[in-house]
Coordinates of N, CA and C in Angstrom, one line a residue:
M1 N 0.8 -1.2 0.0 CA 0.0 0.0 0.0 C 0.9 1.2 0.0
R2 N 0.4 2.2 -0.7 CA 1.1 3.5 -0.7 C 0.2 4.5 0.1
L3 N 0.9 5.1 1.1 CA 0.2 6.1 1.9 C 0.7 7.5 1.7
A4 N -0.1 8.4 1.5 CA 0.3 9.8 1.2 C -0.5 10.8 2.1
R5 N 0.0 12.0 2.0 CA -0.8 13.1 2.7 C -0.9 14.2 1.6
I6 N -2.2 14.6 1.4 CA -2.4 15.5 0.3 C -3.2 16.8 0.8
A7 N -3.0 17.8 0.0 CA -4.0 19.0 0.0 C -5.0 18.7 -1.1
H8 N -6.3 18.8 -0.7 CA -7.3 18.5 -1.7 C -8.3 19.7 -1.7
P9 N -9.3 19.8 -2.5 CA -10.1 21.0 -2.6 C -10.8 21.4 -1.3
E10 N -10.9 20.5 -0.4 CA -11.6 20.8 0.9 C -10.7 20.8 2.1
G11 N -9.4 20.6 1.9 CA -8.5 20.6 3.1 C -7.3 19.7 2.9
V12 N -6.9 19.0 4.0 CA -5.7 18.1 4.0 C -6.2 16.8 4.5
A13 N -5.6 15.7 4.0 CA -6.0 14.4 4.4 C -4.9 13.4 4.1
F14 N -4.9 12.3 5.0 CA -4.1 11.1 4.7 C -4.9 10.3 3.7
V15 N -4.2 9.7 2.7 CA -4.9 8.9 1.7 C -4.1 7.6 1.4
S16 N -4.7 6.7 0.7 CA -4.0 5.6 0.1 C -4.0 5.9 -1.4
V17 N -2.9 5.5 -2.1 CA -2.8 5.8 -3.5 C -3.1 4.6 -4.3
D18 N -4.2 4.7 -5.1 CA -4.6 3.5 -6.0 C -4.0 3.7 -7.4
G19 N -2.9 3.1 -7.6 CA -2.2 3.3 -8.9 C -0.7 3.6 -8.7
D20 N 0.0 3.8 -9.8 CA 1.4 4.0 -9.8 C 1.8 5.4 -9.5
G21 N 0.8 6.3 -9.5 CA 1.1 7.7 -9.2 C 1.5 8.5 -10.5
D22 N 1.8 7.8 -11.6 CA 2.3 8.5 -12.8 C 1.2 8.7 -13.8
S23 N 0.1 7.9 -13.7 CA -0.9 7.9 -14.7 C -2.0 8.9 -14.3
N24 N -2.8 9.4 -15.3 CA -3.8 10.4 -15.0 C -5.0 9.8 -14.3
D25 N -5.1 8.4 -14.3 CA -6.3 7.8 -13.7 C -6.0 7.4 -12.3
T26 N -4.8 7.7 -11.7 CA -4.5 7.4 -10.3 C -5.5 8.1 -9.4
M27 N -6.1 7.3 -8.5 CA -7.0 7.9 -7.5 C -6.4 7.8 -6.1
V28 N -6.9 8.7 -5.2 CA -6.5 8.6 -3.8 C -7.7 8.5 -3.0
W29 N -7.7 7.7 -1.9 CA -8.8 7.4 -1.1 C -8.5 7.9 0.3
E30 N -9.4 8.8 0.8 CA -9.2 9.4 2.1 C -9.3 8.4 3.3
I31 N -8.3 8.5 4.2 CA -8.2 7.7 5.4 C -8.6 8.6 6.6
A32 N -9.5 8.1 7.4 CA -9.9 8.9 8.6 C -8.8 9.0 9.6
D33 N -8.6 10.1 10.2 CA -7.7 10.3 11.3 C -6.2 10.2 11.0
H34 N -5.7 9.0 10.9 CA -4.3 8.8 10.7 C -4.0 7.5 10.0
P35 N -2.8 7.3 9.5 CA -2.5 6.1 8.6 C -1.9 4.9 9.4
F36 N -1.9 5.0 10.7 CA -1.3 3.9 11.5 C -2.4 2.8 11.8
G37 N -1.9 1.5 11.7 CA -2.9 0.4 11.9 C -3.7 0.2 10.6
K38 N -4.8 -0.5 10.7 CA -5.7 -0.8 9.6 C -6.4 0.5 9.2
P39 N -6.3 0.9 7.9 CA -6.9 2.1 7.5 C -8.4 2.1 7.6
N40 N -8.9 3.2 8.1 CA -10.4 3.4 8.2 C -10.8 4.4 7.1
Y41 N -11.4 4.0 6.0 CA -11.6 4.9 4.9 C -12.9 5.6 5.1
T42 N -13.0 6.9 4.6 CA -14.2 7.7 4.8 C -15.1 7.5 3.6
G43 N -14.6 7.0 2.5 CA -15.4 6.9 1.3 C -15.2 8.0 0.3
R44 N -14.5 9.0 0.7 CA -14.2 10.1 -0.2 C -12.9 9.8 -1.0
K45 N -12.9 10.2 -2.3 CA -11.7 10.0 -3.1 C -11.6 11.1 -4.1
W46 N -10.4 11.3 -4.7 CA -10.1 12.3 -5.6 C -9.1 11.8 -6.6
P47 N -9.1 12.3 -7.9 CA -7.9 12.0 -8.8 C -6.7 12.6 -8.2
L48 N -5.6 11.9 -8.2 CA -4.3 12.4 -7.6 C -4.0 13.7 -8.3
A49 N -4.3 13.8 -9.6 CA -3.9 15.0 -10.4 C -4.6 16.2 -9.9
D50 N -5.7 16.1 -9.2 CA -6.5 17.2 -8.7 C -6.1 17.6 -7.2
T51 N -5.0 16.9 -6.7 CA -4.6 17.2 -5.4 C -3.1 17.6 -5.4
R52 N -2.6 18.0 -4.3 CA -1.1 18.3 -4.1 C -0.5 17.4 -3.1
L53 N 0.5 16.7 -3.4 CA 1.2 15.9 -2.5 C 2.0 16.7 -1.5
L54 N 1.8 16.4 -0.2 CA 2.5 17.0 0.9 C 3.5 16.0 1.4
S55 N 4.3 16.4 2.4 CA 5.2 15.4 3.1 C 4.3 14.3 3.6
P56 N 4.6 13.0 3.4 CA 3.6 12.0 3.7 C 3.4 11.8 5.2
I57 N 4.3 12.4 6.0 CA 4.1 12.3 7.5 C 4.7 13.5 8.1
L58 N 4.2 13.9 9.3 CA 4.8 15.0 10.1 C 5.4 14.4 11.3
P59 N 6.7 14.0 11.3 CA 7.3 13.3 12.4 C 7.6 14.2 13.6
T60 N 7.5 13.6 14.8 CA 7.9 14.4 16.0 C 9.4 14.6 15.9
K61 N 10.2 13.7 15.3 CA 11.6 13.9 15.2 C 12.1 13.1 14.0
V62 N 13.2 13.7 13.4 CA 13.9 13.0 12.3 C 15.3 12.6 12.8
I63 N 15.6 11.3 12.8 CA 16.9 10.8 13.2 C 17.7 10.4 12.0
A64 N 18.8 11.0 11.8 CA 19.6 10.8 10.6 C 20.9 10.0 11.0
V65 N 21.4 9.2 10.0 CA 22.6 8.4 10.3 C 23.7 8.9 9.4
G66 N 24.8 9.3 10.0 CA 25.9 9.7 9.2 C 26.9 8.6 8.8
R67 N 27.5 8.8 7.7 CA 28.6 7.9 7.2 C 28.2 6.5 7.2
N68 N 27.1 6.2 6.7 CA 26.6 4.8 6.7 C 26.7 4.1 5.3
Y69 N 27.4 4.8 4.4 CA 27.9 4.1 3.2 C 29.4 4.4 3.2
A70 N 30.1 3.3 3.0 CA 31.6 3.4 3.1 C 32.2 4.4 2.0
D71 N 31.6 4.4 0.8 CA 32.1 5.2 -0.2 C 31.9 6.7 0.1
H72 N 30.8 7.0 0.7 CA 30.5 8.4 1.1 C 31.5 8.8 2.3
A73 N 31.7 7.9 3.2 CA 32.6 8.2 4.3 C 34.0 8.6 3.7
R74 N 34.4 7.8 2.7 CA 35.7 8.0 2.1 C 35.8 9.3 1.4
E75 N 34.7 9.6 0.6 CA 34.7 10.9 -0.2 C 34.8 12.1 0.7
M76 N 34.3 12.0 2.0 CA 34.4 13.1 2.9 C 35.6 13.0 3.8
G77 N 36.5 12.1 3.5 CA 37.8 11.9 4.3 C 37.6 11.4 5.7
N78 N 36.6 10.5 5.9 CA 36.3 10.0 7.2 C 36.3 8.5 7.2
E79 N 36.4 7.9 8.4 CA 36.3 6.5 8.5 C 34.8 6.1 8.8
V80 N 34.5 4.9 8.5 CA 33.2 4.4 8.9 C 33.1 4.2 10.4
P81 N 32.1 4.7 11.1 CA 32.1 4.6 12.5 C 31.7 3.1 12.9
P82 N 32.2 2.6 14.0 CA 31.9 1.2 14.4 C 30.4 1.1 14.8
E83 N 29.8 2.1 15.3 CA 28.4 2.1 15.7 C 27.7 3.2 14.9
P84 N 26.4 3.1 14.7 CA 25.7 4.2 13.9 C 26.0 5.6 14.5
M85 N 26.3 6.5 13.7 CA 26.5 7.9 14.1 C 25.2 8.6 13.8
I86 N 24.5 9.0 14.9 CA 23.1 9.6 14.7 C 23.1 11.1 15.0
F87 N 22.2 11.8 14.4 CA 22.0 13.2 14.7 C 20.5 13.5 14.4
L88 N 20.0 14.6 15.0 CA 18.6 15.0 14.8 C 18.5 16.1 13.9
K89 N 17.4 16.1 13.1 CA 17.0 17.2 12.3 C 15.6 17.7 12.8
P90 N 15.4 19.0 13.0 CA 14.1 19.5 13.6 C 13.0 19.1 12.7
S91 N 11.8 19.0 13.3 CA 10.6 18.7 12.5 C 10.3 19.8 11.4
T92 N 10.8 21.0 11.7 CA 10.6 22.1 10.8 C 11.5 22.0 9.5
T93 N 12.4 21.0 9.5 CA 13.1 20.8 8.2 C 12.3 20.1 7.2
V94 N 11.2 19.5 7.6 CA 10.4 18.6 6.7 C 9.6 19.4 5.7
I95 N 9.7 19.0 4.4 CA 8.8 19.5 3.4 C 8.5 18.4 2.5
G96 N 7.5 18.6 1.6 CA 7.1 17.5 0.7 C 7.6 17.7 -0.7
P97 N 7.1 16.8 -1.6 CA 7.5 16.9 -3.0 C 7.2 18.2 -3.6
N98 N 8.1 18.7 -4.5 CA 7.9 19.9 -5.3 C 8.0 21.2 -4.4
A99 N 8.1 21.1 -3.1 CA 8.3 22.3 -2.3 C 9.7 22.7 -2.4
P100 N 10.0 24.0 -2.4 CA 11.4 24.4 -2.6 C 12.3 24.2 -1.4
I101 N 13.5 23.7 -1.7 CA 14.6 23.8 -0.8 C 15.2 25.2 -0.8
R102 N 15.2 25.9 0.3 CA 15.6 27.3 0.4 C 17.0 27.4 1.0
R103 N 17.9 27.8 0.2 CA 19.3 27.9 0.6 C 19.5 29.2 1.5
P104 N 19.9 29.0 2.8 CA 20.0 30.1 3.7 C 21.2 31.1 3.2
K105 N 20.9 32.3 3.5 CA 21.9 33.3 3.1 C 23.2 33.2 3.8
Q106 N 23.2 32.6 5.0 CA 24.4 32.4 5.8 C 25.4 31.4 5.2
S107 N 24.9 30.5 4.4 CA 25.8 29.4 4.0 C 26.3 29.6 2.5
E108 N 27.5 29.2 2.3 CA 28.1 29.3 1.0 C 28.1 28.0 0.2
Q109 N 27.7 26.9 0.9 CA 27.7 25.6 0.2 C 26.6 24.8 0.8
V110 N 25.5 24.5 0.0 CA 24.4 23.7 0.4 C 24.4 22.4 -0.5
D111 N 24.5 21.3 0.2 CA 24.6 20.0 -0.6 C 23.3 19.2 -0.5
F112 N 23.1 18.4 -1.5 CA 22.0 17.3 -1.5 C 22.6 16.0 -0.9
E113 N 21.8 15.2 -0.4 CA 22.1 13.9 0.1 C 20.9 13.0 -0.1
G114 N 20.8 12.2 -1.1 CA 19.7 11.3 -1.3 C 19.7 10.1 -0.4
E115 N 18.6 9.7 0.2 CA 18.5 8.7 1.1 C 17.2 7.9 1.1
L116 N 17.3 6.7 1.6 CA 16.1 5.9 1.9 C 15.7 6.2 3.4
A117 N 14.4 6.5 3.6 CA 13.9 6.8 4.9 C 13.0 5.7 5.4
V118 N 13.1 5.5 6.7 CA 12.2 4.5 7.4 C 11.2 5.3 8.2
I119 N 9.9 4.9 8.1 CA 8.8 5.6 8.9 C 8.4 4.6 10.0
I120 N 8.5 5.0 11.2 CA 8.1 4.2 12.3 C 6.5 4.2 12.5
G121 N 6.0 3.0 12.8 CA 4.5 2.8 12.8 C 3.9 2.7 14.2
Q122 N 4.7 2.5 15.2 CA 4.2 2.3 16.6 C 5.2 2.7 17.6
P123 N 4.8 3.1 18.8 CA 5.8 3.4 19.8 C 6.7 2.2 20.2
V124 N 8.0 2.5 20.2 CA 9.0 1.4 20.5 C 10.1 1.9 21.3
K125 N 10.6 1.1 22.2 CA 11.8 1.4 23.0 C 12.6 0.1 23.2
N126 N 13.9 0.1 22.9 CA 14.7 -1.0 23.1 C 14.2 -2.2 22.3
V127 N 13.9 -2.0 21.1 CA 13.4 -3.1 20.2 C 14.6 -3.9 19.6
P128 N 14.6 -5.2 19.7 CA 15.8 -5.9 19.1 C 15.7 -5.9 17.6
A129 N 16.8 -6.0 17.0 CA 16.9 -6.0 15.5 C 16.0 -7.0 14.9
A130 N 15.9 -8.2 15.5 CA 15.1 -9.3 15.0 C 13.6 -9.0 14.9
Q131 N 13.2 -8.0 15.8 CA 11.8 -7.6 15.8 C 11.6 -6.2 15.3
A132 N 12.6 -5.6 14.7 CA 12.5 -4.2 14.3 C 11.5 -4.0 13.2
A133 N 11.3 -5.0 12.3 CA 10.4 -4.8 11.2 C 9.0 -4.6 11.6
Q134 N 8.6 -5.1 12.8 CA 7.3 -4.9 13.4 C 7.0 -3.5 13.7
A135 N 8.0 -2.7 13.9 CA 7.9 -1.3 14.3 C 7.8 -0.4 13.1
V136 N 7.9 -0.9 11.9 CA 8.0 -0.1 10.7 C 6.6 0.1 10.0
L137 N 6.2 1.3 9.8 CA 5.0 1.5 8.9 C 5.4 1.3 7.5
G138 N 6.5 1.9 7.0 CA 6.9 1.8 5.6 C 8.1 2.6 5.4
Y139 N 8.4 2.8 4.1 CA 9.6 3.5 3.6 C 9.3 4.6 2.6
T140 N 10.1 5.6 2.6 CA 9.9 6.7 1.7 C 11.3 7.2 1.3
V141 N 11.3 8.3 0.4 CA 12.5 8.8 -0.1 C 12.8 10.1 0.6
A142 N 14.1 10.4 0.9 CA 14.4 11.6 1.6 C 15.7 12.3 1.0
N143 N 15.8 13.6 1.3 CA 17.0 14.3 0.9 C 17.5 15.0 2.2
D144 N 18.7 14.6 2.7 CA 19.2 15.2 3.9 C 20.1 16.4 3.5
V145 N 19.4 17.5 3.2 CA 20.1 18.7 2.7 C 21.0 19.2 3.8
S146 N 22.2 19.7 3.5 CA 23.2 20.0 4.4 C 24.0 21.3 4.0
A147 N 24.1 22.2 5.0 CA 25.0 23.3 4.8 C 26.4 22.8 5.1
R148 N 27.1 22.5 4.0 CA 28.4 21.7 4.2 C 29.5 22.6 4.9
D149 N 29.5 23.9 4.6 CA 30.5 24.7 5.2 C 30.3 24.8 6.8
F150 N 29.0 24.8 7.2 CA 28.8 24.8 8.7 C 29.1 23.4 9.3
Q151 N 28.9 22.4 8.5 CA 29.2 21.1 9.0 C 30.7 20.9 9.3
R152 N 31.5 21.5 8.4 CA 32.9 21.5 8.6 C 33.4 22.4 9.7
S153 N 32.8 23.6 9.9 CA 33.3 24.5 10.8 C 32.8 24.4 12.2
D154 N 31.6 23.8 12.4 CA 30.9 23.9 13.7 C 31.4 22.7 14.6
G155 N 31.8 21.6 14.1 CA 32.2 20.5 14.9 C 31.0 19.6 15.4
Q156 N 29.8 20.1 15.3 CA 28.6 19.4 15.5 C 27.6 19.8 14.4
W157 N 26.6 19.1 14.1 CA 25.8 19.2 12.9 C 24.4 19.9 13.0
G158 N 24.1 20.4 14.2 CA 22.8 20.9 14.4 C 22.4 22.0 13.5
R159 N 23.3 23.0 13.3 CA 23.0 24.1 12.4 C 23.1 23.6 10.9
A160 N 24.1 22.9 10.6 CA 24.3 22.4 9.2 C 23.1 21.7 8.7
K161 N 22.5 20.9 9.5 CA 21.4 20.0 9.1 C 20.0 20.5 9.4
G162 N 20.0 21.6 10.1 CA 18.7 22.0 10.8 C 17.9 23.1 10.2
F163 N 18.4 23.7 9.1 CA 17.6 24.8 8.5 C 16.3 24.4 8.0
D164 N 15.3 25.3 8.0 CA 14.0 25.0 7.5 C 14.1 24.5 6.0
T165 N 13.3 23.6 5.6 CA 13.3 22.9 4.3 C 14.4 22.0 4.0
F166 N 15.2 21.6 5.0 CA 16.4 20.8 4.8 C 16.1 19.3 4.9
C167 N 14.8 18.9 4.9 CA 14.5 17.5 4.9 C 13.3 17.2 4.0
P168 N 13.4 17.3 2.7 CA 12.3 16.9 1.8 C 12.1 15.4 2.0
I169 N 10.8 14.9 2.1 CA 10.5 13.5 2.1 C 9.3 13.3 1.2
G170 N 9.2 12.1 0.7 CA 8.0 11.8 -0.2 C 8.4 10.9 -1.3
P171 N 7.6 10.7 -2.3 CA 6.3 11.3 -2.5 C 5.2 10.6 -1.6
W172 N 5.4 9.4 -1.1 CA 4.5 8.7 -0.3 C 5.3 7.6 0.5
I173 N 4.6 6.9 1.3 CA 5.1 5.8 2.1 C 4.7 4.5 1.5
E174 N 5.7 3.7 1.2 CA 5.4 2.3 0.6 C 5.5 1.3 1.8
T175 N 4.4 0.7 2.1 CA 4.3 -0.2 3.2 C 4.7 -1.6 2.9
E176 N 4.7 -2.0 1.7 CA 5.0 -3.4 1.3 C 6.3 -3.4 0.5
L177 N 7.4 -3.5 1.2 CA 8.7 -3.3 0.5 C 9.8 -4.0 1.3
D178 N 10.7 -4.7 0.6 CA 11.9 -5.2 1.2 C 13.0 -4.2 0.9
P179 N 13.5 -3.5 1.9 CA 14.5 -2.4 1.7 C 15.9 -2.9 1.6
A180 N 16.2 -4.2 1.6 CA 17.5 -4.7 1.7 C 18.4 -4.4 0.5
D181 N 17.9 -4.3 -0.7 CA 18.7 -4.1 -1.9 C 18.0 -3.4 -2.9
L182 N 17.8 -2.1 -2.7 CA 17.1 -1.2 -3.6 C 18.0 -0.2 -4.3
A183 N 17.8 0.1 -5.5 CA 18.6 1.1 -6.2 C 18.2 2.4 -5.7
I184 N 19.2 3.3 -5.5 CA 19.0 4.7 -5.0 C 19.8 5.6 -5.9
R185 N 19.2 6.6 -6.5 CA 19.8 7.5 -7.4 C 19.4 8.9 -7.2
T186 N 20.3 9.9 -7.3 CA 20.1 11.3 -7.2 C 20.5 12.0 -8.5
T187 N 19.6 12.8 -9.0 CA 20.0 13.6 -10.2 C 19.8 15.1 -9.8
V188 N 20.6 15.9 -10.5 CA 20.5 17.4 -10.4 C 20.3 17.9 -11.8
D189 N 19.2 18.5 -12.1 CA 18.8 18.9 -13.4 C 19.0 17.8 -14.5
G190 N 18.6 16.6 -14.0 CA 18.7 15.4 -14.9 C 20.0 14.7 -15.0
E191 N 21.0 15.3 -14.4 CA 22.4 14.7 -14.4 C 22.6 13.8 -13.2
T192 N 22.9 12.5 -13.4 CA 23.1 11.6 -12.3 C 24.3 12.0 -11.4
K193 N 24.1 12.1 -10.1 CA 25.1 12.4 -9.2 C 25.4 11.3 -8.2
Q194 N 24.4 10.6 -7.8 CA 24.5 9.4 -6.9 C 23.8 8.2 -7.5
D195 N 24.5 7.1 -7.4 CA 23.9 5.8 -8.0 C 24.5 4.7 -7.2
S196 N 23.6 4.1 -6.4 CA 24.1 3.1 -5.4 C 22.9 2.1 -5.1
R197 N 23.1 1.3 -4.1 CA 22.1 0.4 -3.7 C 22.1 0.3 -2.2
T198 N 20.9 0.1 -1.6 CA 20.8 0.1 -0.1 C 21.5 -1.1 0.5
S199 N 21.9 -2.1 -0.4 CA 22.7 -3.2 0.1 C 24.0 -2.8 0.6
E200 N 24.4 -1.6 0.2 CA 25.7 -1.0 0.6 C 25.7 -0.3 1.9
L201 N 24.5 -0.3 2.6 CA 24.5 0.3 3.9 C 25.4 -0.5 4.9
V202 N 26.2 0.3 5.6 CA 27.1 -0.4 6.6 C 26.3 -1.0 7.7
H203 N 25.5 -0.1 8.4 CA 24.6 -0.6 9.4 C 23.2 -0.7 8.8
K204 N 22.7 -2.0 8.8 CA 21.4 -2.2 8.1 C 20.2 -1.7 8.9
I205 N 19.1 -1.7 8.3 CA 17.9 -1.0 8.9 C 17.5 -1.6 10.2
P206 N 17.5 -3.0 10.4 CA 17.1 -3.5 11.7 C 18.1 -3.1 12.8
E207 N 19.4 -3.0 12.4 CA 20.4 -2.6 13.4 C 20.1 -1.1 13.8
L208 N 19.8 -0.3 12.8 CA 19.6 1.1 13.1 C 18.4 1.3 14.0
I209 N 17.3 0.6 13.8 CA 16.2 0.7 14.6 C 16.5 0.2 16.1
E210 N 17.2 -0.8 16.2 CA 17.6 -1.3 17.5 C 18.5 -0.3 18.2
F211 N 19.4 0.3 17.5 CA 20.4 1.3 18.1 C 19.6 2.5 18.5
V212 N 18.9 3.1 17.6 CA 18.2 4.3 17.9 C 17.2 4.2 19.0
S213 N 16.4 3.1 19.0 CA 15.4 2.9 20.1 C 16.1 2.5 21.4
S214 N 17.4 2.2 21.4 CA 18.1 2.0 22.7 C 18.4 3.4 23.3
V215 N 18.4 4.4 22.5 CA 18.7 5.8 23.0 C 17.4 6.5 23.3
M216 N 16.4 6.5 22.4 CA 15.2 7.3 22.6 C 14.0 6.5 22.1
T217 N 12.9 6.8 22.7 CA 11.6 6.2 22.3 C 11.3 6.7 20.9
L218 N 10.9 5.8 20.1 CA 10.5 6.1 18.7 C 8.9 6.1 18.7
L219 N 8.4 7.2 18.2 CA 6.9 7.4 18.1 C 6.4 7.2 16.7
P220 N 5.1 6.9 16.6 CA 4.5 6.7 15.2 C 4.8 8.0 14.4
G221 N 5.3 7.8 13.2 CA 5.6 8.8 12.3 C 7.1 9.3 12.3
D222 N 7.8 8.9 13.4 CA 9.2 9.3 13.5 C 9.9 8.7 12.3
T223 N 10.9 9.4 11.8 CA 11.6 9.1 10.5 C 13.1 8.9 10.7
I224 N 13.6 7.8 10.2 CA 15.0 7.5 10.3 C 15.6 7.7 8.9
L225 N 16.5 8.6 8.7 CA 17.2 8.7 7.4 C 18.4 7.8 7.5
T226 N 18.6 6.8 6.6 CA 19.5 5.7 6.7 C 20.9 6.0 6.3
G227 N 21.2 7.1 5.7 CA 22.5 7.5 5.2 C 22.5 7.7 3.7
T228 N 23.6 8.4 3.2 CA 23.7 8.7 1.8 C 24.9 8.1 1.2
P229 N 24.8 7.6 -0.1 CA 26.0 7.1 -0.8 C 26.9 8.2 -1.3
A230 N 28.0 7.8 -1.9 CA 28.9 8.8 -2.5 C 28.3 9.6 -3.6
G231 N 28.8 10.8 -3.9 CA 28.4 11.6 -5.0 C 27.7 12.8 -4.6
V232 N 27.7 13.1 -3.2 CA 27.0 14.4 -2.8 C 27.7 15.6 -3.4
G233 N 26.9 16.7 -3.5 CA 27.5 17.9 -4.0 C 26.6 19.1 -3.9
P234 N 27.1 20.2 -4.3 CA 26.3 21.5 -4.0 C 25.2 21.7 -5.0
I235 N 24.2 22.4 -4.5 CA 23.0 22.8 -5.3 C 22.9 24.3 -5.2
V236 N 22.4 24.9 -6.2 CA 22.2 26.4 -6.3 C 20.8 26.7 -6.7
A237 N 20.4 28.0 -6.5 CA 19.1 28.4 -6.9 C 18.8 28.2 -8.4
G238 N 17.6 27.7 -8.7 CA 17.3 27.4 -10.1 C 17.4 26.0 -10.5
Q239 N 18.1 25.2 -9.7 CA 18.3 23.8 -10.0 C 17.1 23.0 -9.5
E240 N 17.1 21.7 -9.9 CA 16.1 20.8 -9.4 C 16.7 19.5 -9.0
V241 N 16.4 19.0 -7.8 CA 17.0 17.8 -7.3 C 16.0 16.7 -7.3
S242 N 16.3 15.5 -7.8 CA 15.4 14.4 -7.8 C 16.1 13.2 -7.2
V243 N 15.5 12.5 -6.2 CA 16.0 11.3 -5.6 C 15.0 10.2 -5.8
T244 N 15.5 9.1 -6.4 CA 14.7 8.0 -6.7 C 15.1 6.7 -6.0
V245 N 14.2 6.1 -5.3 CA 14.4 4.8 -4.7 C 13.5 3.8 -5.4
D246 N 14.1 2.7 -6.0 CA 13.2 1.8 -6.7 C 12.2 1.1 -5.7
G247 N 11.0 0.9 -6.2 CA 10.0 0.3 -5.4 C 9.2 1.4 -4.7
I248 N 9.7 2.6 -4.6 CA 8.9 3.7 -4.0 C 8.6 4.8 -5.0
G249 N 9.5 5.4 -5.5 CA 9.3 6.5 -6.5 C 10.3 7.6 -6.5
T250 N 10.0 8.7 -7.0 CA 10.9 9.8 -7.1 C 10.4 11.1 -6.3
L251 N 11.3 11.6 -5.6 CA 11.1 12.9 -4.8 C 11.8 14.0 -5.5
T252 N 11.1 15.0 -5.9 CA 11.7 16.1 -6.7 C 11.4 17.4 -6.0
N253 N 12.5 18.2 -5.9 CA 12.4 19.6 -5.2 C 13.2 20.6 -6.0
P254 N 12.6 21.8 -6.3 CA 13.4 22.9 -6.8 C 14.2 23.5 -5.7
V255 N 15.2 24.3 -6.1 CA 16.1 25.0 -5.2 C 15.9 26.5 -5.4
E256 N 15.8 27.2 -4.2 CA 15.7 28.6 -4.2 C 16.6 29.2 -3.2
D257 N 16.9 30.5 -3.4 CA 17.6 31.2 -2.3 C 16.6 31.8 -1.3
A258 N 16.9 31.7 -0.1 CA 16.0 32.2 1.0 C 16.0 33.7 1.0

């Protein structure tokens, strides 16, 4: 099932997407209240083309994992950490498909980082890796936008990763997916910049959920960004960034100056 959040002619709603999302006859069906557990449909529906996709979830927190692809760690001149290196992105970084990434005036280098994201489906604490899949609602596409100059200068990543609009996610959450070996690609204005597979993740998704939940309680909707492969680079106003994960879809965002 594909779960999305949309703006429709009468407001905002969680929906399930009936179709591949690319054809004109794709319909979305409204879900009452929230998308967790068995969906409770209201009976209302709209053509997807008559709605606007929003970020598919509004997480209480976004937990990101650094240096989780060995090739990316090397390109940044770093070693792969023996345990997951986690950091937080504020909920105010989250935007949806086609919403602009706004480059802050303070930064001289803003980079894209295409990633697979995990959406948590129930409250969990200290969940073992073997049971981690039970905590997952589904998977989506993310872009861990980073002010690279501040990441280098600050020594910690709160400012570099925390600007508004620095966490595009979408276009929807795919609930029926094996994330172990998916192609992940990022393009800027149609030119391929990143091309890898999730099988290259150093710390796999069950390990990440176990590790993060040993530190903090994960709540429904919380989002884990699993790391980015090699090929990250700067983006400037007027460009368009697209991140594609096979089995989910493509997340596209334009870039503007704030």
